[in-house]
mmCIF file of C-alpha atoms and ligand atoms in Angstrom:
data_model
loop_
_atom_site.group_PDB
_atom_site.id
_atom_site.type_symbol
_atom_site.label_atom_id
_atom_site.label_comp_id
_atom_site.label_asym_id
_atom_site.label_seq_id
_atom_site.Cartn_x
_atom_site.Cartn_y
_atom_site.Cartn_z
ATOM 1 C CA MET A 778 -26.348 -16.240 -13.499
ATOM 2 C CA GLU A 779 -25.440 -18.193 -16.642
ATOM 3 C CA LYS A 780 -24.582 -14.925 -18.413
ATOM 4 C CA HIS A 781 -21.977 -14.075 -15.794
ATOM 5 C CA TYR A 782 -19.971 -17.157 -16.726
ATOM 6 C CA PHE A 783 -20.240 -16.406 -20.408
ATOM 7 C CA TYR A 784 -18.897 -12.851 -20.112
ATOM 8 C CA MET A 785 -16.282 -13.804 -17.534
ATOM 9 C CA ARG A 786 -14.999 -16.529 -19.882
ATOM 10 C CA ARG A 787 -14.685 -13.912 -22.616
ATOM 11 C CA ALA A 788 -12.793 -11.620 -20.204
ATOM 12 C CA MET A 789 -10.451 -14.536 -19.374
ATOM 13 C CA ASP A 790 -9.776 -15.131 -23.072
ATOM 14 C CA LEU A 791 -8.845 -11.465 -23.462
ATOM 15 C CA ALA A 792 -6.651 -11.636 -20.350
ATOM 16 C CA GLN A 793 -4.733 -14.544 -21.862
ATOM 17 C CA LEU A 794 -3.545 -12.298 -24.712
ATOM 18 C CA GLY A 795 -1.219 -10.660 -22.172
ATOM 19 C CA MET A 796 0.675 -13.931 -21.605
ATOM 20 C CA GLY A 797 4.406 -13.387 -21.847
ATOM 21 C CA SER A 798 4.098 -9.563 -21.812
ATOM 22 C CA VAL A 799 2.592 -8.521 -18.469
ATOM 23 C CA SER A 800 4.706 -10.324 -15.878
ATOM 24 C CA PRO A 801 5.196 -9.704 -12.975
ATOM 25 C CA ASN A 802 1.690 -8.265 -13.251
ATOM 26 C CA PRO A 803 -1.287 -10.614 -13.584
ATOM 27 C CA MET A 804 -3.129 -11.214 -16.846
ATOM 28 C CA VAL A 805 -6.418 -9.317 -16.610
ATOM 29 C CA GLY A 806 -9.306 -8.975 -19.053
ATOM 30 C CA CYS A 807 -12.383 -6.750 -18.995
ATOM 31 C CA VAL A 808 -15.712 -6.809 -20.838
ATOM 32 C CA ILE A 809 -18.353 -4.085 -20.580
ATOM 33 C CA VAL A 810 -21.936 -5.205 -21.111
ATOM 34 C CA CYS A 811 -24.972 -2.964 -21.639
ATOM 35 C CA GLU A 812 -28.421 -4.503 -22.009
ATOM 36 C CA ASP A 813 -26.980 -7.875 -22.855
ATOM 37 C CA GLN A 814 -24.560 -6.594 -25.468
ATOM 38 C CA ILE A 815 -20.812 -6.269 -25.245
ATOM 39 C CA ILE A 816 -20.085 -2.589 -25.864
ATOM 40 C CA ALA A 817 -16.337 -2.642 -25.132
ATOM 41 C CA GLU A 818 -13.447 -4.957 -24.305
ATOM 42 C CA GLY A 819 -9.907 -4.521 -23.080
ATOM 43 C CA TYR A 820 -7.038 -6.293 -21.370
ATOM 44 C CA HIS A 821 -3.756 -5.553 -19.637
ATOM 45 C CA GLU A 822 -1.437 -5.667 -22.634
ATOM 46 C CA TYR A 823 2.061 -5.114 -21.303
ATOM 47 C CA TYR A 824 3.882 -4.538 -18.012
ATOM 48 C CA GLY A 825 3.799 -0.870 -17.014
ATOM 49 C CA GLY A 826 0.941 -0.173 -19.428
ATOM 50 C CA PRO A 827 -2.700 0.667 -18.685
ATOM 51 C CA HIS A 828 -4.750 -1.926 -16.812
ATOM 52 C CA ALA A 829 -7.616 -3.871 -18.370
ATOM 53 C CA GLU A 830 -10.391 -1.564 -17.126
ATOM 54 C CA PRO A 831 -9.139 1.766 -18.594
ATOM 55 C CA ASN A 832 -8.381 -0.062 -21.848
ATOM 56 C CA ALA A 833 -11.992 -1.267 -22.025
ATOM 57 C CA ILE A 834 -13.500 2.062 -20.883
ATOM 58 C CA ALA A 835 -11.530 3.872 -23.612
ATOM 59 C CA LYS A 836 -13.361 1.794 -26.216
ATOM 60 C CA VAL A 837 -16.854 2.818 -25.095
ATOM 61 C CA ASP A 838 -18.352 5.115 -27.762
ATOM 62 C CA ASP A 839 -21.128 6.586 -25.656
ATOM 63 C CA PRO A 840 -20.093 7.171 -21.993
ATOM 64 C CA GLU A 841 -23.766 7.720 -21.112
ATOM 65 C CA LEU A 842 -24.284 3.974 -21.452
ATOM 66 C CA LEU A 843 -21.943 3.239 -18.547
ATOM 67 C CA ASN A 844 -24.517 3.986 -15.859
ATOM 68 C CA LYS A 845 -26.607 1.090 -17.064
ATOM 69 C CA SER A 846 -23.641 -1.189 -17.788
ATOM 70 C CA THR A 847 -22.039 -4.120 -16.015
ATOM 71 C CA VAL A 848 -18.255 -4.353 -16.014
ATOM 72 C CA TYR A 849 -16.848 -7.889 -16.000
ATOM 73 C CA VAL A 850 -13.234 -8.020 -14.883
ATOM 74 C CA THR A 851 -11.220 -11.159 -14.145
ATOM 75 C CA LEU A 852 -9.340 -9.614 -11.200
ATOM 76 C CA GLU A 853 -10.511 -7.204 -8.523
ATOM 77 C CA PRO A 854 -9.952 -3.627 -9.800
ATOM 78 C CA CYS A 855 -6.910 -2.091 -8.111
ATOM 79 C CA ALA A 856 -7.056 0.443 -5.291
ATOM 80 C CA HIS A 857 -3.523 1.830 -5.429
ATOM 81 C CA PHE A 858 -1.642 4.512 -7.311
ATOM 82 C CA GLY A 859 0.916 2.341 -9.065
ATOM 83 C CA LYS A 860 2.078 2.901 -12.599
ATOM 84 C CA THR A 861 -1.505 3.979 -13.278
ATOM 85 C CA PRO A 862 -4.282 5.523 -11.089
ATOM 86 C CA PRO A 863 -6.606 3.099 -9.237
ATOM 87 C CA CYS A 864 -9.072 1.261 -11.488
ATOM 88 C CA ALA A 865 -11.707 1.039 -8.715
ATOM 89 C CA ASN A 866 -11.872 4.858 -8.624
ATOM 90 C CA LEU A 867 -12.087 5.005 -12.403
ATOM 91 C CA LEU A 868 -15.156 2.738 -12.394
ATOM 92 C CA VAL A 869 -16.730 4.897 -9.664
ATOM 93 C CA ASP A 870 -16.003 8.125 -11.586
ATOM 94 C CA LYS A 871 -17.474 6.682 -14.763
ATOM 95 C CA GLY A 872 -20.655 5.820 -12.870
ATOM 96 C CA VAL A 873 -20.910 2.146 -13.849
ATOM 97 C CA LYS A 874 -23.915 0.297 -12.476
ATOM 98 C CA LYS A 875 -22.475 -3.053 -11.560
ATOM 99 C CA VAL A 876 -19.107 -4.813 -11.374
ATOM 100 C CA VAL A 877 -18.636 -8.580 -11.625
ATOM 101 C CA ILE A 878 -15.214 -9.863 -10.526
ATOM 102 C CA GLY A 879 -13.492 -13.205 -11.081
ATOM 103 C CA ALA A 880 -10.969 -13.337 -8.223
ATOM 104 C CA VAL A 881 -10.011 -10.995 -5.408
ATOM 105 C CA ASP A 882 -6.492 -9.547 -5.846
ATOM 106 C CA THR A 883 -4.171 -10.860 -3.119
ATOM 107 C CA ASN A 884 -1.601 -8.133 -3.777
ATOM 108 C CA PRO A 885 -1.427 -6.496 -0.293
ATOM 109 C CA LEU A 886 -1.832 -3.099 -2.008
ATOM 110 C CA VAL A 887 -5.270 -4.148 -3.238
ATOM 111 C CA GLY A 888 -6.650 -7.146 -1.238
ATOM 112 C CA GLY A 889 -10.348 -6.250 -0.979
ATOM 113 C CA LYS A 890 -9.793 -2.479 -0.972
ATOM 114 C CA GLY A 891 -10.884 -2.161 -4.592
ATOM 115 C CA ILE A 892 -14.186 -3.854 -3.807
ATOM 116 C CA ALA A 893 -14.692 -1.636 -0.744
ATOM 117 C CA ILE A 894 -14.116 1.573 -2.737
ATOM 118 C CA MET A 895 -16.745 0.581 -5.290
ATOM 119 C CA ARG A 896 -19.315 -0.661 -2.772
ATOM 120 C CA ASN A 897 -18.928 2.498 -0.681
ATOM 121 C CA ALA A 898 -19.727 4.481 -3.803
ATOM 122 C CA GLY A 899 -22.938 2.505 -4.264
ATOM 123 C CA ILE A 900 -21.856 0.184 -7.085
ATOM 124 C CA GLU A 901 -23.269 -3.331 -6.885
ATOM 125 C CA VAL A 902 -20.276 -5.681 -6.754
ATOM 126 C CA ILE A 903 -20.170 -9.451 -6.916
ATOM 127 C CA HIS A 904 -17.073 -11.627 -7.019
ATOM 128 C CA GLY A 905 -16.057 -15.267 -7.257
ATOM 129 C CA ILE A 906 -17.289 -15.914 -10.814
ATOM 130 C CA LEU A 907 -14.942 -18.538 -12.374
ATOM 131 C CA GLU A 908 -12.634 -17.848 -9.452
ATOM 132 C CA ALA A 909 -10.796 -21.198 -9.648
ATOM 133 C CA ASP A 910 -10.166 -20.731 -13.376
ATOM 134 C CA VAL A 911 -8.857 -17.198 -12.848
ATOM 135 C CA HIS A 912 -6.551 -18.531 -10.105
ATOM 136 C CA GLN A 913 -5.308 -21.199 -12.481
ATOM 137 C CA GLN A 914 -4.770 -18.657 -15.266
ATOM 138 C CA ASN A 915 -2.785 -16.400 -12.922
ATOM 139 C CA ARG A 916 -1.161 -19.166 -10.864
ATOM 140 C CA ARG A 917 2.256 -17.556 -11.331
ATOM 141 C CA PHE A 918 1.041 -14.186 -10.009
ATOM 142 C CA PHE A 919 -0.894 -15.646 -7.052
ATOM 143 C CA THR A 920 1.961 -17.924 -5.987
ATOM 144 C CA PHE A 921 4.403 -15.015 -6.192
ATOM 145 C CA MET A 922 2.103 -12.760 -4.124
ATOM 146 C CA GLU A 923 1.075 -15.341 -1.537
ATOM 147 C CA GLN A 924 4.237 -17.393 -1.093
ATOM 148 C CA ASN A 925 6.838 -14.724 -1.827
ATOM 149 C CA ARG A 926 8.682 -16.899 -4.294
ATOM 150 C CA PRO A 927 8.520 -17.518 -8.044
ATOM 151 C CA TYR A 928 6.115 -20.117 -9.468
ATOM 152 C CA ILE A 929 8.238 -23.190 -10.217
ATOM 153 C CA THR A 930 7.668 -25.518 -13.156
ATOM 154 C CA LEU A 931 9.880 -28.598 -13.416
ATOM 155 C CA LYS A 932 10.576 -30.116 -16.796
ATOM 156 C CA TRP A 933 12.514 -33.161 -17.887
ATOM 157 C CA ALA A 934 12.571 -35.879 -20.529
ATOM 158 C CA GLN A 935 13.107 -39.515 -19.613
ATOM 159 C CA SER A 936 13.553 -42.830 -21.389
ATOM 160 C CA ILE A 937 10.804 -45.476 -21.185
ATOM 161 C CA ASP A 938 12.823 -47.211 -18.494
ATOM 162 C CA GLY A 939 13.117 -44.055 -16.393
ATOM 163 C CA PHE A 940 16.539 -42.533 -17.094
ATOM 164 C CA VAL A 941 17.242 -38.919 -18.006
ATOM 165 C CA ALA A 942 20.675 -39.634 -19.493
ATOM 166 C CA ARG A 943 23.139 -42.407 -20.150
ATOM 167 C CA GLU A 944 25.993 -42.809 -17.693
ATOM 168 C CA ASN A 945 28.222 -40.485 -19.720
ATOM 169 C CA PHE A 946 25.542 -37.769 -19.292
ATOM 170 C CA ASP A 947 24.524 -38.115 -22.930
ATOM 171 C CA SER A 948 20.875 -37.123 -22.929
ATOM 172 C CA LYS A 949 20.372 -36.104 -26.545
ATOM 173 C CA TRP A 950 17.431 -37.557 -28.466
ATOM 174 C CA ILE A 951 15.115 -38.691 -25.732
ATOM 175 C CA SER A 952 12.235 -36.539 -26.905
ATOM 176 C CA ASN A 953 11.131 -35.770 -30.450
ATOM 177 C CA GLN A 954 11.243 -32.474 -32.363
ATOM 178 C CA TYR A 955 7.628 -31.614 -31.479
ATOM 179 C CA SER A 956 8.294 -32.009 -27.764
ATOM 180 C CA ARG A 957 11.381 -29.879 -28.104
ATOM 181 C CA GLN A 958 9.419 -27.192 -29.929
ATOM 182 C CA LEU A 959 6.839 -27.230 -27.153
ATOM 183 C CA VAL A 960 9.629 -26.518 -24.665
ATOM 184 C CA HIS A 961 10.591 -23.459 -26.699
ATOM 185 C CA ARG A 962 7.039 -22.231 -26.431
ATOM 186 C CA TRP A 963 7.154 -22.831 -22.666
ATOM 187 C CA ARG A 964 10.329 -20.760 -22.441
ATOM 188 C CA THR A 965 8.420 -17.734 -23.787
ATOM 189 C CA GLU A 966 5.836 -18.175 -21.016
ATOM 190 C CA GLU A 967 8.114 -17.995 -17.971
ATOM 191 C CA ASP A 968 10.283 -15.156 -16.685
ATOM 192 C CA ALA A 969 13.363 -17.337 -16.282
ATOM 193 C CA ILE A 970 14.878 -20.751 -17.006
ATOM 194 C CA MET A 971 17.222 -22.400 -14.553
ATOM 195 C CA VAL A 972 19.741 -25.244 -14.855
ATOM 196 C CA GLY A 973 22.336 -26.820 -12.600
ATOM 197 C CA THR A 974 26.066 -27.210 -13.160
ATOM 198 C CA ASN A 975 26.097 -30.587 -14.899
ATOM 199 C CA THR A 976 23.368 -29.662 -17.367
ATOM 200 C CA ALA A 977 25.260 -26.482 -18.295
ATOM 201 C CA ARG A 978 28.478 -28.468 -18.664
ATOM 202 C CA TYR A 979 27.288 -31.563 -20.554
ATOM 203 C CA ASP A 980 24.352 -30.243 -22.572
ATOM 204 C CA ASN A 981 25.772 -26.750 -23.146
ATOM 205 C CA PRO A 982 22.207 -25.376 -23.630
ATOM 206 C CA LYS A 983 21.610 -21.914 -25.098
ATOM 207 C CA LEU A 984 18.402 -21.554 -23.075
ATOM 208 C CA ASN A 985 16.922 -19.134 -25.584
ATOM 209 C CA VAL A 986 13.809 -19.268 -27.749
ATOM 210 C CA ARG A 987 14.404 -20.480 -31.307
ATOM 211 C CA ASP A 988 11.497 -22.664 -32.356
ATOM 212 C CA TRP A 989 8.719 -20.341 -31.241
ATOM 213 C CA ASP A 990 7.900 -16.644 -31.397
ATOM 214 C CA GLY A 991 8.239 -14.797 -28.107
ATOM 215 C CA LYS A 992 10.575 -13.277 -25.607
ATOM 216 C CA ASN A 993 13.753 -14.874 -24.310
ATOM 217 C CA PRO A 994 13.673 -15.654 -20.585
ATOM 218 C CA ILE A 995 16.371 -14.728 -18.099
ATOM 219 C CA ARG A 996 18.893 -17.573 -17.767
ATOM 220 C CA ILE A 997 19.866 -18.822 -14.330
ATOM 221 C CA VAL A 998 22.631 -21.289 -13.578
ATOM 222 C CA VAL A 999 23.930 -22.672 -10.303
ATOM 223 C CA ASP A 1000 27.719 -23.001 -10.439
ATOM 224 C CA ARG A 1001 28.715 -23.331 -6.801
ATOM 225 C CA MET A 1002 32.490 -23.219 -7.184
ATOM 226 C CA LEU A 1003 32.578 -21.327 -10.495
ATOM 227 C CA GLN A 1004 33.929 -24.308 -12.312
ATOM 228 C CA LEU A 1005 32.010 -23.841 -15.533
ATOM 229 C CA ASP A 1006 33.905 -22.824 -18.635
ATOM 230 C CA ARG A 1007 33.179 -19.229 -19.661
ATOM 231 C CA SER A 1008 32.960 -20.329 -23.295
ATOM 232 C CA LEU A 1009 29.658 -22.167 -22.629
ATOM 233 C CA ALA A 1010 26.698 -20.867 -24.669
ATOM 234 C CA LEU A 1011 24.890 -19.722 -21.560
ATOM 235 C CA PHE A 1012 27.613 -17.157 -20.773
ATOM 236 C CA ASP A 1013 27.475 -15.510 -24.205
ATOM 237 C CA GLN A 1014 25.836 -12.377 -22.703
ATOM 238 C CA GLN A 1015 23.197 -12.413 -25.434
ATOM 239 C CA GLN A 1016 20.484 -12.421 -22.806
ATOM 240 C CA PRO A 1017 20.343 -11.547 -19.097
ATOM 241 C CA THR A 1018 21.981 -14.343 -17.093
ATOM 242 C CA ILE A 1019 22.435 -14.896 -13.364
ATOM 243 C CA CYS A 1020 25.059 -17.284 -12.015
ATOM 244 C CA PHE A 1021 24.610 -18.334 -8.363
ATOM 245 C CA ASN A 1022 27.829 -19.346 -6.599
ATOM 246 C CA ILE A 1023 29.634 -19.114 -3.256
ATOM 247 C CA VAL A 1024 32.821 -17.497 -4.577
ATOM 248 C CA GLU A 1025 32.213 -14.012 -5.886
ATOM 249 C CA GLU A 1026 29.830 -11.194 -6.619
ATOM 250 C CA ALA A 1027 30.326 -9.499 -10.007
ATOM 251 C CA VAL A 1028 28.326 -7.731 -12.709
ATOM 252 C CA PHE A 1029 29.113 -7.697 -16.415
ATOM 253 C CA GLU A 1030 26.906 -6.645 -19.295
ATOM 254 C CA ASN A 1031 23.963 -9.090 -19.140
ATOM 255 C CA LEU A 1032 25.822 -11.476 -16.833
ATOM 256 C CA GLU A 1033 25.697 -11.298 -13.077
ATOM 257 C CA TYR A 1034 27.405 -13.432 -10.452
ATOM 258 C CA VAL A 1035 25.430 -13.608 -7.224
ATOM 259 C CA LYS A 1036 27.304 -14.891 -4.181
ATOM 260 C CA LEU A 1037 25.451 -16.979 -1.599
ATOM 261 C CA ASP A 1038 26.460 -18.444 1.774
ATOM 262 C CA PRO A 1039 28.332 -21.764 1.501
ATOM 263 C CA ASP A 1040 25.394 -23.550 3.148
ATOM 264 C CA PHE A 1041 22.753 -21.986 0.912
ATOM 265 C CA GLN A 1042 19.476 -23.773 0.244
ATOM 266 C CA ILE A 1043 17.162 -23.698 -2.771
ATOM 267 C CA ALA A 1044 14.880 -21.340 -0.838
ATOM 268 C CA ASP A 1045 17.732 -18.781 -0.682
ATOM 269 C CA ILE A 1046 17.976 -18.745 -4.470
ATOM 270 C CA PHE A 1047 14.219 -18.339 -4.797
ATOM 271 C CA LYS A 1048 14.330 -15.473 -2.302
ATOM 272 C CA VAL A 1049 16.821 -13.563 -4.476
ATOM 273 C CA LEU A 1050 14.632 -14.233 -7.529
ATOM 274 C CA TYR A 1051 11.558 -12.993 -5.648
ATOM 275 C CA GLU A 1052 13.351 -9.778 -4.709
ATOM 276 C CA ARG A 1053 14.144 -9.275 -8.388
ATOM 277 C CA LYS A 1054 10.479 -9.720 -9.299
ATOM 278 C CA ILE A 1055 11.142 -12.901 -11.271
ATOM 279 C CA GLN A 1056 7.659 -14.351 -11.072
ATOM 280 C CA SER A 1057 8.155 -17.766 -12.630
ATOM 281 C CA VAL A 1058 10.977 -20.174 -13.404
ATOM 282 C CA LEU A 1059 11.142 -23.211 -15.672
ATOM 283 C CA ILE A 1060 13.625 -25.704 -14.223
ATOM 284 C CA GLU A 1061 15.218 -27.584 -17.112
ATOM 285 C CA GLY A 1062 17.517 -29.910 -15.137
ATOM 286 C CA GLY A 1063 19.564 -31.646 -14.183
ATOM 287 C CA THR A 1064 18.420 -34.276 -11.758
ATOM 288 C CA PHE A 1065 20.486 -32.954 -8.841
ATOM 289 C CA LEU A 1066 18.730 -29.591 -9.009
ATOM 290 C CA LEU A 1067 15.298 -31.107 -9.746
ATOM 291 C CA ASN A 1068 15.617 -33.522 -6.823
ATOM 292 C CA LYS A 1069 16.679 -30.724 -4.451
ATOM 293 C CA ILE A 1070 13.611 -28.699 -5.400
ATOM 294 C CA ILE A 1071 11.324 -31.734 -5.071
ATOM 295 C CA GLU A 1072 12.782 -32.580 -1.627
ATOM 296 C CA ALA A 1073 12.293 -28.989 -0.473
ATOM 297 C CA GLU A 1074 8.690 -29.126 -1.770
ATOM 298 C CA LEU A 1075 9.276 -25.872 -3.578
ATOM 299 C CA TRP A 1076 7.749 -26.737 -6.932
ATOM 300 C CA ASP A 1077 4.255 -26.151 -8.288
ATOM 301 C CA GLU A 1078 4.017 -28.005 -11.554
ATOM 302 C CA ALA A 1079 5.972 -30.734 -13.384
ATOM 303 C CA ARG A 1080 5.974 -31.551 -17.094
ATOM 304 C CA VAL A 1081 7.575 -34.878 -17.893
ATOM 305 C CA PHE A 1082 8.201 -36.269 -21.374
ATOM 306 C CA THR A 1083 8.753 -39.986 -21.869
ATOM 307 C CA GLY A 1084 10.395 -40.694 -25.223
ATOM 308 C CA GLN A 1085 10.459 -43.953 -27.157
ATOM 309 C CA VAL A 1086 13.987 -44.996 -26.100
ATOM 310 C CA HIS A 1087 15.487 -47.544 -23.708
ATOM 311 C CA PHE A 1088 18.729 -46.696 -21.885
ATOM 312 C CA ASN A 1089 18.919 -49.850 -19.682
ATOM 313 C CA LYS A 1090 21.090 -47.941 -17.238
ATOM 314 C CA GLY A 1091 22.104 -44.365 -16.625
ATOM 315 C CA ILE A 1092 21.049 -41.417 -14.483
ATOM 316 C CA PRO A 1093 17.656 -42.117 -12.872
ATOM 317 C CA ALA A 1094 14.854 -39.631 -13.487
ATOM 318 C CA PRO A 1095 13.470 -37.709 -10.498
ATOM 319 C CA ARG A 1096 10.370 -39.168 -8.903
ATOM 320 C CA ILE A 1097 7.451 -37.070 -7.818
ATOM 321 C CA ILE A 1098 4.257 -37.531 -5.926
ATOM 322 C CA GLY A 1099 1.466 -35.102 -6.550
ATOM 323 C CA VAL A 1100 -1.718 -34.770 -8.464
ATOM 324 C CA ARG A 1101 -1.336 -35.727 -12.094
ATOM 325 C CA LYS A 1102 -3.408 -33.427 -14.207
ATOM 326 C CA ASP A 1103 -3.160 -34.983 -17.632
ATOM 327 C CA ARG A 1104 -1.366 -37.382 -19.907
ATOM 328 C CA LEU A 1105 -1.014 -36.257 -23.507
ATOM 329 C CA ASP A 1106 0.578 -37.635 -26.614
ATOM 330 C CA VAL A 1107 3.078 -35.379 -28.398
ATOM 331 C CA MET A 1108 3.645 -37.216 -31.677
ATOM 332 C CA GLY A 1109 4.700 -40.371 -29.853
ATOM 333 C CA ASP A 1110 6.239 -38.894 -26.713
ATOM 334 C CA ALA A 1111 4.071 -39.196 -23.609
ATOM 335 C CA LEU A 1112 3.709 -35.871 -21.775
ATOM 336 C CA GLU A 1113 2.547 -36.021 -18.157
ATOM 337 C CA LEU A 1114 1.429 -32.854 -16.397
ATOM 338 C CA TRP A 1115 1.579 -32.836 -12.608
ATOM 339 C CA MET A 1116 0.301 -30.173 -10.233
ATOM 340 C CA ARG A 1117 1.564 -30.243 -6.667
ATOM 341 C CA LYS A 1118 -1.810 -29.150 -5.371
HETATM 342 C C1 LIG B 1256 -6.275 -4.086 -12.209
HETATM 343 N N1 LIG B 1256 -6.371 -4.279 -13.547
HETATM 344 O O1 LIG B 1256 -5.534 -4.983 -15.489
HETATM 345 C C2 LIG B 1256 -4.222 -5.311 -13.557
HETATM 346 C C3 LIG B 1256 -4.167 -5.134 -12.150
HETATM 347 O O2 LIG B 1256 2.292 -1.362 -11.195
HETATM 348 P P1 LIG B 1256 0.864 -1.249 -11.619
HETATM 349 O O3 LIG B 1256 0.274 0.089 -11.378
HETATM 350 O O4 LIG B 1256 0.655 -1.719 -13.053
HETATM 351 O O5 LIG B 1256 0.022 -2.227 -10.656
HETATM 352 C C4 LIG B 1256 0.264 -3.583 -10.672
HETATM 353 C C5 LIG B 1256 -0.677 -4.270 -9.716
HETATM 354 O O6 LIG B 1256 -2.032 -3.994 -10.071
HETATM 355 C C6 LIG B 1256 -0.546 -5.804 -9.777
HETATM 356 O O7 LIG B 1256 0.392 -6.288 -8.848
HETATM 357 C C7 LIG B 1256 -1.956 -6.245 -9.435
HETATM 358 O O8 LIG B 1256 -2.172 -6.241 -8.040
HETATM 359 C C8 LIG B 1256 -2.802 -5.181 -10.078
HETATM 360 N N2 LIG B 1256 -3.071 -5.551 -11.465
HETATM 361 N N3 LIG B 1256 -5.214 -4.562 -11.525
HETATM 362 O O9 LIG B 1256 -7.153 -3.470 -11.628
HETATM 363 C C9 LIG B 1256 -5.406 -4.865 -14.257
HETATM 364 N N4 LIG B 1256 -3.186 -5.825 -14.262
HETATM 365 ZN ZN1 LIG B 1257 -5.844 -1.298 -12.026
#
């Protein structure tokens, strides 16, 4: 039994290498073990590319070994013809002896069917090894599949006395350069970043990745009445941008205006994002938008920096109730990590 956890952990480490490249697919890793030795490894490397299992199988030198091998895979092998043929059938065709799975795939196209295909073919299948960890690793994918909305991470920085900005909306220099660099890393890990009107107006954020290596996310802004100046950095068309409003529908190169009903709710925005396969969103402010999402209980995770400054008065930080996961020190800034459940 012990061994299962060891190999599954290795498969999870491989899966993690797909972070930032596989969305909206899950991160999946695969390890093939013959007589207590790893004979091949693979992972899902990029969206649209081969799945973890064929990548691992391709690395096996002697296919004869497969009929006495155990395949460890973090997610249930797929049962559908998608961008690639079903992985469950591949494992059957290759004659593997046993398959050990982390979590069952809740994609309705798969959902237990992969396991059934393999069991019907006589393969011994067990699942649920490190299941909670695999769920945590693919929390964006599972939330997207099960709740039909993107996985939402809230982020803000506050002063020691609980303000996100001074009264004139000046919010510069709450957090230090290391915290700000960490945010750039986070931007590479989500499909999109979203801000409200005031943040776009007063902070004029570029919402791109500068202090880390990785892909730029899609930018999303809510500008109800289309009052934002088109010269703001976020409208520079250097990266795909969506502007939600109630005035007009329009598409330019890399910049799209999506019109919603005048009484639209946060859930309506998330529905559009779901339909566009945007699996995760980092909400970078401001407090109006953050509070709306907190009230609607449509967030999953919050990351809150507290910097070493006092504002005495200003714009109060959002307040959340949930399960706090951790409190870390980022070179003097306190970073609290909250999970909603
Ligand atoms: C696996 N192994 O490595 C991954 C799986 O569009 P496709 O064909 O790439 O299929 C995507 C779906 O396949 C995805 O939503 C998820 O259910 C499953 N991902 N399955 O057997 C893998 N990445
Ligand atoms: Zn597959």
